[in-house]
CSV table of C-alpha atoms and ligand atoms in Angstrom, one decimal:
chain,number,residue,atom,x,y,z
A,1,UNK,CA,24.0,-174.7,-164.8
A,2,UNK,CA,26.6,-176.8,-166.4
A,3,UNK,CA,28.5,-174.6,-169.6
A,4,UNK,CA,28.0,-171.5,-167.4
A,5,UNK,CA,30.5,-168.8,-166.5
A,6,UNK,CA,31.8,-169.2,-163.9
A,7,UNK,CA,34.5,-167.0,-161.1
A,8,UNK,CA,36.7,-168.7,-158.1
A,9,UNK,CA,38.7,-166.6,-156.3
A,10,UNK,CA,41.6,-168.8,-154.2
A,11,UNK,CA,41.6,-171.3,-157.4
A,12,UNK,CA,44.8,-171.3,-157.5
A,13,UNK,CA,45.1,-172.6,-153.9
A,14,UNK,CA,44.3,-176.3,-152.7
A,15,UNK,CA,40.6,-176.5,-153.1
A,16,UNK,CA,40.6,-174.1,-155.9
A,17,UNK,CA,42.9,-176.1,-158.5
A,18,UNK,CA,41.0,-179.4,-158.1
A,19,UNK,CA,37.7,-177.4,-158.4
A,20,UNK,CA,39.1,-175.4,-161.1
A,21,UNK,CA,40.0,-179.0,-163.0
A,22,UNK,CA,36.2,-180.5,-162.2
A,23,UNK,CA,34.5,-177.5,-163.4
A,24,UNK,CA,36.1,-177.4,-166.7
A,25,UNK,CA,35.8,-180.9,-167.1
A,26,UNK,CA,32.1,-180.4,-167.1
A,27,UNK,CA,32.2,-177.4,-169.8
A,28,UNK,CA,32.0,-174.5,-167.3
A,29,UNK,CA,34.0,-171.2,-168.5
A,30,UNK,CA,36.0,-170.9,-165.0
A,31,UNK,CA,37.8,-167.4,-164.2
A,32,UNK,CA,40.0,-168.0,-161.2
A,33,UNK,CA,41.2,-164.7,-159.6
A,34,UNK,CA,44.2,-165.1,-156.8
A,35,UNK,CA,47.2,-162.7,-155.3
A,36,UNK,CA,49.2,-165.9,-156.0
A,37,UNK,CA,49.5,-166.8,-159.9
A,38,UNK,CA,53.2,-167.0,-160.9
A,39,UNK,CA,54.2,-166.9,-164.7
A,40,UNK,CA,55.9,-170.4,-164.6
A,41,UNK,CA,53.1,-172.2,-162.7
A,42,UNK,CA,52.8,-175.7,-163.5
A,43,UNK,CA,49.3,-176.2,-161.7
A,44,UNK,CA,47.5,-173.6,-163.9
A,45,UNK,CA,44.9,-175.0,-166.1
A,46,UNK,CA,45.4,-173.9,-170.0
A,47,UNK,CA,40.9,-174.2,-169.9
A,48,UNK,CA,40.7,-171.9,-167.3
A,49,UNK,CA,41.8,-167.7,-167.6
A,50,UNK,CA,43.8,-166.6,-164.3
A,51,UNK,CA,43.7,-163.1,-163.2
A,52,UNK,CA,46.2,-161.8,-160.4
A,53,UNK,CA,44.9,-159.9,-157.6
A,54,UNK,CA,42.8,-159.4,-154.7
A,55,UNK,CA,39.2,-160.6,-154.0
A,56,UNK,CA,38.4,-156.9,-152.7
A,57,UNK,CA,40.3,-154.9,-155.3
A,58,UNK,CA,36.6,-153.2,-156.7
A,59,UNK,CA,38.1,-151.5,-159.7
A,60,UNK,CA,39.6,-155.3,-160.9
A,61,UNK,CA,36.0,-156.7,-159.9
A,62,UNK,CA,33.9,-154.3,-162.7
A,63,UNK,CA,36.5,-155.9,-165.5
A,64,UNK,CA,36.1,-159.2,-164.7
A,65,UNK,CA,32.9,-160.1,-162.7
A,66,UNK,CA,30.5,-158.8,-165.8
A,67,UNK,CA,29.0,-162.4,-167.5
A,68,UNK,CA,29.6,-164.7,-164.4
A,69,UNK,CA,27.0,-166.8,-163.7
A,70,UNK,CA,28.1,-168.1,-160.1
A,71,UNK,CA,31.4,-166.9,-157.8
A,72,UNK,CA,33.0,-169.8,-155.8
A,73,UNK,CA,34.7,-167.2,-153.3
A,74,UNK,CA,37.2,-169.4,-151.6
A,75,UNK,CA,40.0,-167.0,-151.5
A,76,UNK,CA,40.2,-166.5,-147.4
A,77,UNK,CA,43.4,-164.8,-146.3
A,78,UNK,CA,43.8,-166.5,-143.2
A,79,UNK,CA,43.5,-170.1,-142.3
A,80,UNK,CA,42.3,-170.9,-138.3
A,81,UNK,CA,45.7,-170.6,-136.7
A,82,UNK,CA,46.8,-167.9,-138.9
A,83,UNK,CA,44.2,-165.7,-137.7
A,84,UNK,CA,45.0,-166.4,-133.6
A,85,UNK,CA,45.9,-163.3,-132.5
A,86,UNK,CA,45.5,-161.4,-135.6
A,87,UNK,CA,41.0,-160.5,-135.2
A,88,UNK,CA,41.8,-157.3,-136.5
A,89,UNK,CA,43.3,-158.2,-139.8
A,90,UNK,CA,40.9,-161.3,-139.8
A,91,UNK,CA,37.9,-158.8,-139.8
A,92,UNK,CA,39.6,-156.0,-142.2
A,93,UNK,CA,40.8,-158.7,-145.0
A,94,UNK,CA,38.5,-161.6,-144.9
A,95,UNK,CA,34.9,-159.7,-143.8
A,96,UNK,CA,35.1,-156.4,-145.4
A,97,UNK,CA,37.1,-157.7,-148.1
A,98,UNK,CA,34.4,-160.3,-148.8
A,99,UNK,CA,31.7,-157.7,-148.5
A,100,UNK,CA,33.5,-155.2,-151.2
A,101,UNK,CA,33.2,-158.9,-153.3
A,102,UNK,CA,29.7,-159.8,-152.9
A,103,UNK,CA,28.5,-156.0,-153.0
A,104,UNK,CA,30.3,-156.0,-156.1
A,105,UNK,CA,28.8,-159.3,-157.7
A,106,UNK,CA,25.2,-158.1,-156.8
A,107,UNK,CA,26.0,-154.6,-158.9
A,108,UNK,CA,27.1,-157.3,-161.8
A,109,UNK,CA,24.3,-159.4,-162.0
A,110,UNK,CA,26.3,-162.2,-160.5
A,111,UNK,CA,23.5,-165.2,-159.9
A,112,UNK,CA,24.8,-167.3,-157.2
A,113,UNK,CA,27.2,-167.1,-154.4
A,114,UNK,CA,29.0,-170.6,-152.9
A,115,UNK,CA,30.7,-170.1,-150.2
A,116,UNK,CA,32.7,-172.2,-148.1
A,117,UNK,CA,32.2,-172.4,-144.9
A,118,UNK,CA,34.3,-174.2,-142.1
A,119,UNK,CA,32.7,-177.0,-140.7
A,120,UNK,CA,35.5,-177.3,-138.4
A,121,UNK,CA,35.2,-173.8,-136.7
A,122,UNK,CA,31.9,-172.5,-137.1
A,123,UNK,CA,30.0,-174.7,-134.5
A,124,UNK,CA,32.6,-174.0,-131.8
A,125,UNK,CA,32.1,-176.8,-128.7
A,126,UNK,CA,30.2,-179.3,-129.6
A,127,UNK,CA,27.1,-180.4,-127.9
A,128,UNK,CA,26.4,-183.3,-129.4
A,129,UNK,CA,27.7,-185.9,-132.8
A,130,UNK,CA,27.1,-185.8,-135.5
A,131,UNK,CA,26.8,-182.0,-136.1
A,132,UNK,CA,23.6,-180.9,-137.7
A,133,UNK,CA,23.2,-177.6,-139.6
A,134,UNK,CA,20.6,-176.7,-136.9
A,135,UNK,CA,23.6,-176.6,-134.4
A,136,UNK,CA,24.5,-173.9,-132.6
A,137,UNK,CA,26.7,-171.8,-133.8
A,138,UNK,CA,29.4,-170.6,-130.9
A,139,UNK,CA,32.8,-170.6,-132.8
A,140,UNK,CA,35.6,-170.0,-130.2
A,141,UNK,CA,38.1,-168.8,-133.2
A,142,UNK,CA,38.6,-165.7,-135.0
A,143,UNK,CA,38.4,-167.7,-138.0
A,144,UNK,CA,35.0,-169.3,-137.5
A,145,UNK,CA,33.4,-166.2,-136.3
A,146,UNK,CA,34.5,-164.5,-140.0
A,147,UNK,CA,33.2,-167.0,-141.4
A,148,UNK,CA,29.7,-167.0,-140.1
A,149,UNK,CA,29.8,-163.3,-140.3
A,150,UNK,CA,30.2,-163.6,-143.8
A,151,UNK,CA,27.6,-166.9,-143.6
A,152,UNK,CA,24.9,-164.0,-142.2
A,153,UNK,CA,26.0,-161.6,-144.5
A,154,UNK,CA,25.4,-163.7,-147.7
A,155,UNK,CA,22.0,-164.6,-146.3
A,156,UNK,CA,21.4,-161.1,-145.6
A,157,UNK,CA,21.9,-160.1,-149.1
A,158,UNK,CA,19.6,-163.1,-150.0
A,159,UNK,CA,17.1,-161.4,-148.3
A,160,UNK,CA,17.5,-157.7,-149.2
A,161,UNK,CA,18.8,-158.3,-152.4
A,162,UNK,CA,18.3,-161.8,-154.2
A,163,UNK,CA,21.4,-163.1,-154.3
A,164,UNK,CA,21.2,-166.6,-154.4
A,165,UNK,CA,23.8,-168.6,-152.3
A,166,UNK,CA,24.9,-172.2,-151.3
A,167,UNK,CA,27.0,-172.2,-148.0
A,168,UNK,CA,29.1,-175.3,-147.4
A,169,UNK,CA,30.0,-175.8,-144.0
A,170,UNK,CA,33.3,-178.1,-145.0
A,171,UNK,CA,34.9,-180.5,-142.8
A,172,UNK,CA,38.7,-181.2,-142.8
A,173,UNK,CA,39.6,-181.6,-146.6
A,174,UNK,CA,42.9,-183.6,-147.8
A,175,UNK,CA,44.6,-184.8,-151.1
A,176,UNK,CA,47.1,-184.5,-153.7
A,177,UNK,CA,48.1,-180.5,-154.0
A,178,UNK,CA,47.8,-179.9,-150.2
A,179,UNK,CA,51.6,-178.2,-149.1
A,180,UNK,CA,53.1,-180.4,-146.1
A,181,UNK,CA,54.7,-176.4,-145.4
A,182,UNK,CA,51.2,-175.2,-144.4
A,183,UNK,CA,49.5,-174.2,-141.4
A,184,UNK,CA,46.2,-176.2,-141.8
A,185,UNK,CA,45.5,-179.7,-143.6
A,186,UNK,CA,46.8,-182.6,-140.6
A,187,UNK,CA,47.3,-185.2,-143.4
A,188,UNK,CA,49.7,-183.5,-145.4
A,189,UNK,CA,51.6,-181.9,-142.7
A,190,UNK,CA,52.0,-185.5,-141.0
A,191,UNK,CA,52.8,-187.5,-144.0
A,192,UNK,CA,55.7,-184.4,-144.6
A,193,UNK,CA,57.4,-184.9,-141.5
A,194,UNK,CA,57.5,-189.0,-141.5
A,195,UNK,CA,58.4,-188.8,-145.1
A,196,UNK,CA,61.3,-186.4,-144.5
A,197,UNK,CA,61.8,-187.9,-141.0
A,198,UNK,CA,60.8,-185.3,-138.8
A,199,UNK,CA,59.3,-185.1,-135.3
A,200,UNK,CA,55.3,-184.9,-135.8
A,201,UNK,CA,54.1,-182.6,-133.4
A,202,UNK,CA,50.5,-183.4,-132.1
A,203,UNK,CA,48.4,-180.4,-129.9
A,204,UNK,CA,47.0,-181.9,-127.3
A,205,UNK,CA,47.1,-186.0,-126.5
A,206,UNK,CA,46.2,-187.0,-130.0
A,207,UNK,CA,42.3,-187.5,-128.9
A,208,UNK,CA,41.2,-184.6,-130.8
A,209,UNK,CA,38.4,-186.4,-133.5
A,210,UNK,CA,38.2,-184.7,-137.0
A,211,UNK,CA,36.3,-185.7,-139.8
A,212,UNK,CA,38.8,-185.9,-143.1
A,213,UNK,CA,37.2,-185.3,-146.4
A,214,UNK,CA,39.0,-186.2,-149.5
A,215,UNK,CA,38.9,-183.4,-152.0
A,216,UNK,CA,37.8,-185.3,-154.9
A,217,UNK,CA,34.7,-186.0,-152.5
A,218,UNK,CA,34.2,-182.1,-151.6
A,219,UNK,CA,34.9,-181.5,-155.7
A,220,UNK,CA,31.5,-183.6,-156.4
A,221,UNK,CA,29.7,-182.1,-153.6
A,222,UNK,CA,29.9,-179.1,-155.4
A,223,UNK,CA,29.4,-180.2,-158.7
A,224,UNK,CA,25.8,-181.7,-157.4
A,225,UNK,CA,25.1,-178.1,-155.8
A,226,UNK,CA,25.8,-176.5,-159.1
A,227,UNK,CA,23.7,-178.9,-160.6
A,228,UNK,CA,20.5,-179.1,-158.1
A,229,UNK,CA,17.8,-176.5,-157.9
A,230,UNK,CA,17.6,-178.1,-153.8
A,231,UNK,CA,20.4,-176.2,-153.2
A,232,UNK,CA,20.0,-173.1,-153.5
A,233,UNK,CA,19.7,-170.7,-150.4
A,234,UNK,CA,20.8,-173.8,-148.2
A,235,UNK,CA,23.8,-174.4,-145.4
A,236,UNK,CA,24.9,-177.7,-145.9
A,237,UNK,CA,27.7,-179.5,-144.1
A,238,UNK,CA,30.3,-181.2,-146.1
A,239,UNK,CA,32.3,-183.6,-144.8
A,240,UNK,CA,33.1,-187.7,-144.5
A,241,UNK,CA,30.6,-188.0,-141.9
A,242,UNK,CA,33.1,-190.1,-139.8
A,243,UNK,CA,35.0,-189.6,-136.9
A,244,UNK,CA,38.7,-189.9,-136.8
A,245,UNK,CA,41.0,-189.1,-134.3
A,246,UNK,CA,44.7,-187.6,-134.3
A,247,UNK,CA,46.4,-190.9,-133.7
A,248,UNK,CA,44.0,-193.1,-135.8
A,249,UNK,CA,45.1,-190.4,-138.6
A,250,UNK,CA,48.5,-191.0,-137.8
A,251,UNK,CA,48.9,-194.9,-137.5
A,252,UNK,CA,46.6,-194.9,-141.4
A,253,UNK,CA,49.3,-192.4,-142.7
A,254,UNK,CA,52.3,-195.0,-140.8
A,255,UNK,CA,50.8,-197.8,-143.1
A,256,UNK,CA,50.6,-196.2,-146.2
A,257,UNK,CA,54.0,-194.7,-146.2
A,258,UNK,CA,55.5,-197.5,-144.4
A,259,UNK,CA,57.4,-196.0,-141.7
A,260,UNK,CA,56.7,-194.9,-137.9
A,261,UNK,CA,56.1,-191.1,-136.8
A,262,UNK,CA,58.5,-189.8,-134.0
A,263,UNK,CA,55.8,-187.9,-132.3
A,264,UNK,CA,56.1,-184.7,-129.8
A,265,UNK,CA,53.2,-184.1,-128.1
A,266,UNK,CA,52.4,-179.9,-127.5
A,267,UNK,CA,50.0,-178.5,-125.2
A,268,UNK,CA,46.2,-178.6,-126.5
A,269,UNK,CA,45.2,-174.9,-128.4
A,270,UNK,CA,42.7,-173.3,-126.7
A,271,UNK,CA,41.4,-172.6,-130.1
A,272,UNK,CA,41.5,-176.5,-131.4
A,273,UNK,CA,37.6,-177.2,-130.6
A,274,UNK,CA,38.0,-181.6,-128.7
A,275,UNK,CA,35.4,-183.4,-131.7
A,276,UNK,CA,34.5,-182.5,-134.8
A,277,UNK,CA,32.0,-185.2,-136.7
A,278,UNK,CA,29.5,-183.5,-139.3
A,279,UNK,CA,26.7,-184.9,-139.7
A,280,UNK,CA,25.7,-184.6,-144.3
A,281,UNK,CA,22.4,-186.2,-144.2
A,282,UNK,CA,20.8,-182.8,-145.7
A,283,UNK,CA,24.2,-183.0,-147.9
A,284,UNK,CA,23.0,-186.5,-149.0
A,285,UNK,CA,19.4,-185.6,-149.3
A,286,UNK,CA,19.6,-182.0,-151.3
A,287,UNK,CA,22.2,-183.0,-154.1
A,288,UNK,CA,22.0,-186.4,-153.8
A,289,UNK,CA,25.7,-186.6,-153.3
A,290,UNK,CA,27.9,-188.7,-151.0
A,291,UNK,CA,31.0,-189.4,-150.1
A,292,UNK,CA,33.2,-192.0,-152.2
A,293,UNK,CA,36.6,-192.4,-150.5
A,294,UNK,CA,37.7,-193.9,-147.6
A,295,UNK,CA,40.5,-192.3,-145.2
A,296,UNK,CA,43.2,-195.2,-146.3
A,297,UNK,CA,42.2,-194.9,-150.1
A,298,UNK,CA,42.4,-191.3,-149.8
A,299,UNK,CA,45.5,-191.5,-148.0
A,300,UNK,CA,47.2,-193.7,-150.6
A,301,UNK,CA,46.1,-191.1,-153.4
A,302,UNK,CA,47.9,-188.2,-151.5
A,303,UNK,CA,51.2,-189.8,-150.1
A,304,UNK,CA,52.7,-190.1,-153.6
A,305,UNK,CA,51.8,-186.6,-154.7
A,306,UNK,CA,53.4,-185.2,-151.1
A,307,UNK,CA,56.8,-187.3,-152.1
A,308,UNK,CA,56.7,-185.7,-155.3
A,309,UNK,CA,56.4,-182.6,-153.9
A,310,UNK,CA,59.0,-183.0,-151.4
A,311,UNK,CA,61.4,-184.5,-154.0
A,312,UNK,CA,61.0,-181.1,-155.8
A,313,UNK,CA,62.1,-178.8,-153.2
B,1,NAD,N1,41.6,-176.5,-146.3
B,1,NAD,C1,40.8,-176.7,-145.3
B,1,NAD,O1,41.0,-177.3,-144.3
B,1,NAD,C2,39.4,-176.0,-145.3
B,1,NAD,C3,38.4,-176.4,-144.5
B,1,NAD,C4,37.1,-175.7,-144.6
B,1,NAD,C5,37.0,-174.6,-145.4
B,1,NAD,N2,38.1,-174.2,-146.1
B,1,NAD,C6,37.9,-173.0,-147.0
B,1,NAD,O2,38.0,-173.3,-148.3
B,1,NAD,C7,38.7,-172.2,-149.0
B,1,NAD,C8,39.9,-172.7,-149.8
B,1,NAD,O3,40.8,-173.4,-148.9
B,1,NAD,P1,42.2,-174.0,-149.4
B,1,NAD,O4,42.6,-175.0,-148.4
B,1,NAD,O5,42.1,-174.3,-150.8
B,1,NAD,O6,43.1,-172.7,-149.2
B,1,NAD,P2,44.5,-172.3,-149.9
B,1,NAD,O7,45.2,-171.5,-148.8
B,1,NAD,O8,45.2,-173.5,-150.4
B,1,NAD,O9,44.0,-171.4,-151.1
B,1,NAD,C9,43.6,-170.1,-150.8
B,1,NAD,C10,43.9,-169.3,-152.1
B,1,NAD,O10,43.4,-167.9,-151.9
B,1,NAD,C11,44.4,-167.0,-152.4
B,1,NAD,N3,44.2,-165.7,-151.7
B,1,NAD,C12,44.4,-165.4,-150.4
B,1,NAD,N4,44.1,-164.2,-150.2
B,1,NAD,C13,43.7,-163.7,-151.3
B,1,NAD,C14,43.2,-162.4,-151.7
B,1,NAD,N5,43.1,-161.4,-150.9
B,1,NAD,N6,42.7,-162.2,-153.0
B,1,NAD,C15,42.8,-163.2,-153.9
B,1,NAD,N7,43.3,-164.5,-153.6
B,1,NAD,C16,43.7,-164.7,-152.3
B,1,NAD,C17,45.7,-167.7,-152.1
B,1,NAD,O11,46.8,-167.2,-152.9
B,1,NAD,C18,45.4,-169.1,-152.3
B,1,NAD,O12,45.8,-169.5,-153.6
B,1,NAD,C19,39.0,-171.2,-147.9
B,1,NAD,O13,38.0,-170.2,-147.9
B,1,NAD,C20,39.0,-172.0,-146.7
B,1,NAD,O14,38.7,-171.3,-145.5
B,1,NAD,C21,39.3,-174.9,-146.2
């Protein structure tokens, strides 16, 4: 499908901008539409058009959704801890908002939906490593239960409808462009608080086992699914396939920025599920993808860009 039209809401957000970058690179027309696009912005693309406003805004979605081949919706108006405590707006923003979206790309003649998922949530307590797609699915957080709502939904449409949809279940991304001032994203907020020597505050004992993706990594994972008839009307995970835990994190992001973390430990979130290890091997096998960079390469890619950042404020 490469040269295609294509729409990303949230490309102006973490994922979003790198996406927005590899898609162009490739000749896709890309359309990002966000409720964050500031005049003066210096991580818009001049190849891509931005539109400002909200994913559910109908009226703004019959101007600009006729001609697009595929949506990328990764706008998503909460991140996990944002929506503790908050279901209600959770459901009302992110669910109905997302079904106003894909209701509306159906009327368009939109011909494929990606979606990302969250590898991280979805599966809830984990029964056993590494996480297949045929897992169950018992997410213990507002925001994983959202997001497999809208996972059924989108296969529901399939179904009823056509619509054509990859769903990546992603695992813990990280790179240059992810905020140290944000509520998700461990690598950034950790390497912000040693660089502008902080206490690191770790939930929990610093057990907890994640599985860190570099973005460029999740960037080709969806190039491939663009690219691969396989596909289409699939789930796959998304992620390193490695286990790391919160203090192995820690001591890589000590070495690369050369200085130690004055850690706080906080009680555990009920809502942080103990392991997290996705297992990619239908990843691997459908788009014939896999991922490059390893957690200290990665690592030394992002620490410069969070300095940067940091120097700026
Ligand atoms: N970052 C992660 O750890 C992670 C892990 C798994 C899945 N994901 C999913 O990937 C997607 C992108 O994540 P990210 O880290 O780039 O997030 P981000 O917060 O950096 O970007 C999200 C973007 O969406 C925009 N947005 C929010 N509400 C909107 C609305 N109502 N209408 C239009 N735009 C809106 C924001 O302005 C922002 O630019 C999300 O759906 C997220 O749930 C992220």
């Amino acid at each position: 499908m490469t040269g295609s039209s294509c729409l990303i809401t949230g490309g102006a957000g973490f994922i979003g901008c790198h996406l927005v970058r590899g898609l162009a690179d490739v000749g896709w027309r890309v359309k990002v539409l966000d409720s964050f696009v500031p005049e003066e912005w210096a991580g818009r693309d001049p190849r891509a058009e931005y539109v400002a406003g909200n994913f559910s805004d109908r009226d703004l979605l019959q101007k600009i959704l006729p001609g697009v081949d595929v949506l990328l919706h990764l706008a998503s108006t909460t991140t996990p801890a944002m929506a503790y405590g908050r279901s209600a707006y959770d459901v009302e923003t992110n669910l109905i908002g997302t079904l106003h979206l894909l209701e509306e790309a159906l009327r368009q003649g939109v011909g494929r939906v990606v979606f990302p998922s969250s590898g991280g949530t979805v599966y809830g307590k984990v029964l056993r490593t590494p996480i297949t797609e045929k897992h169950p699915t018992r997410p213990i957080s507002s925001h994983g239960i959202i997001k497999l709502a809208i996972e059924n939904y989108i296969q529901m449409l399939s179904h009823e409808k056509g619509l054509k949809y990859t769903i990546m279940r992603i695992a813990n991304p990280y790179g240059p462009g992810q905020r140290p001032g944000a509520s998700q994203g461990a690598v950034a907020v950790f390497a912000g608080k040693i660089l502008n020597n902080e206490p690191v505050e770790i939930w929990g004992d610093g057990s907890v086992v994640r599985d860190f993706l570099y973005v460029g990594d999740l960037v080709q994972a969806v190039l491939a699914a663009l690219r691969s008839k396989e596909s289409v009307n699939q789930i796959l995970n998304i992620g390193s396939g490695c286990g790391v835990s919160i203090r192995e994190l820690l001591s890589v992001i000590e070495e690369v920025t050369g200085r130690r973390a004055d850690v706080r430990f906080q009680p555990a979130r009920n809502f942080d599920v103990p392991v997290n290890i996705l297992s990619i091997k239908k990843a691997r096998a459908k788009l014939g993808w896999q991922p490059e960079t390893r957690l200290l390469e990665g690592v030394r890619d992002t620490v410069p860009w969070i300095e940067g950042f940091l120097s700026r404020r």
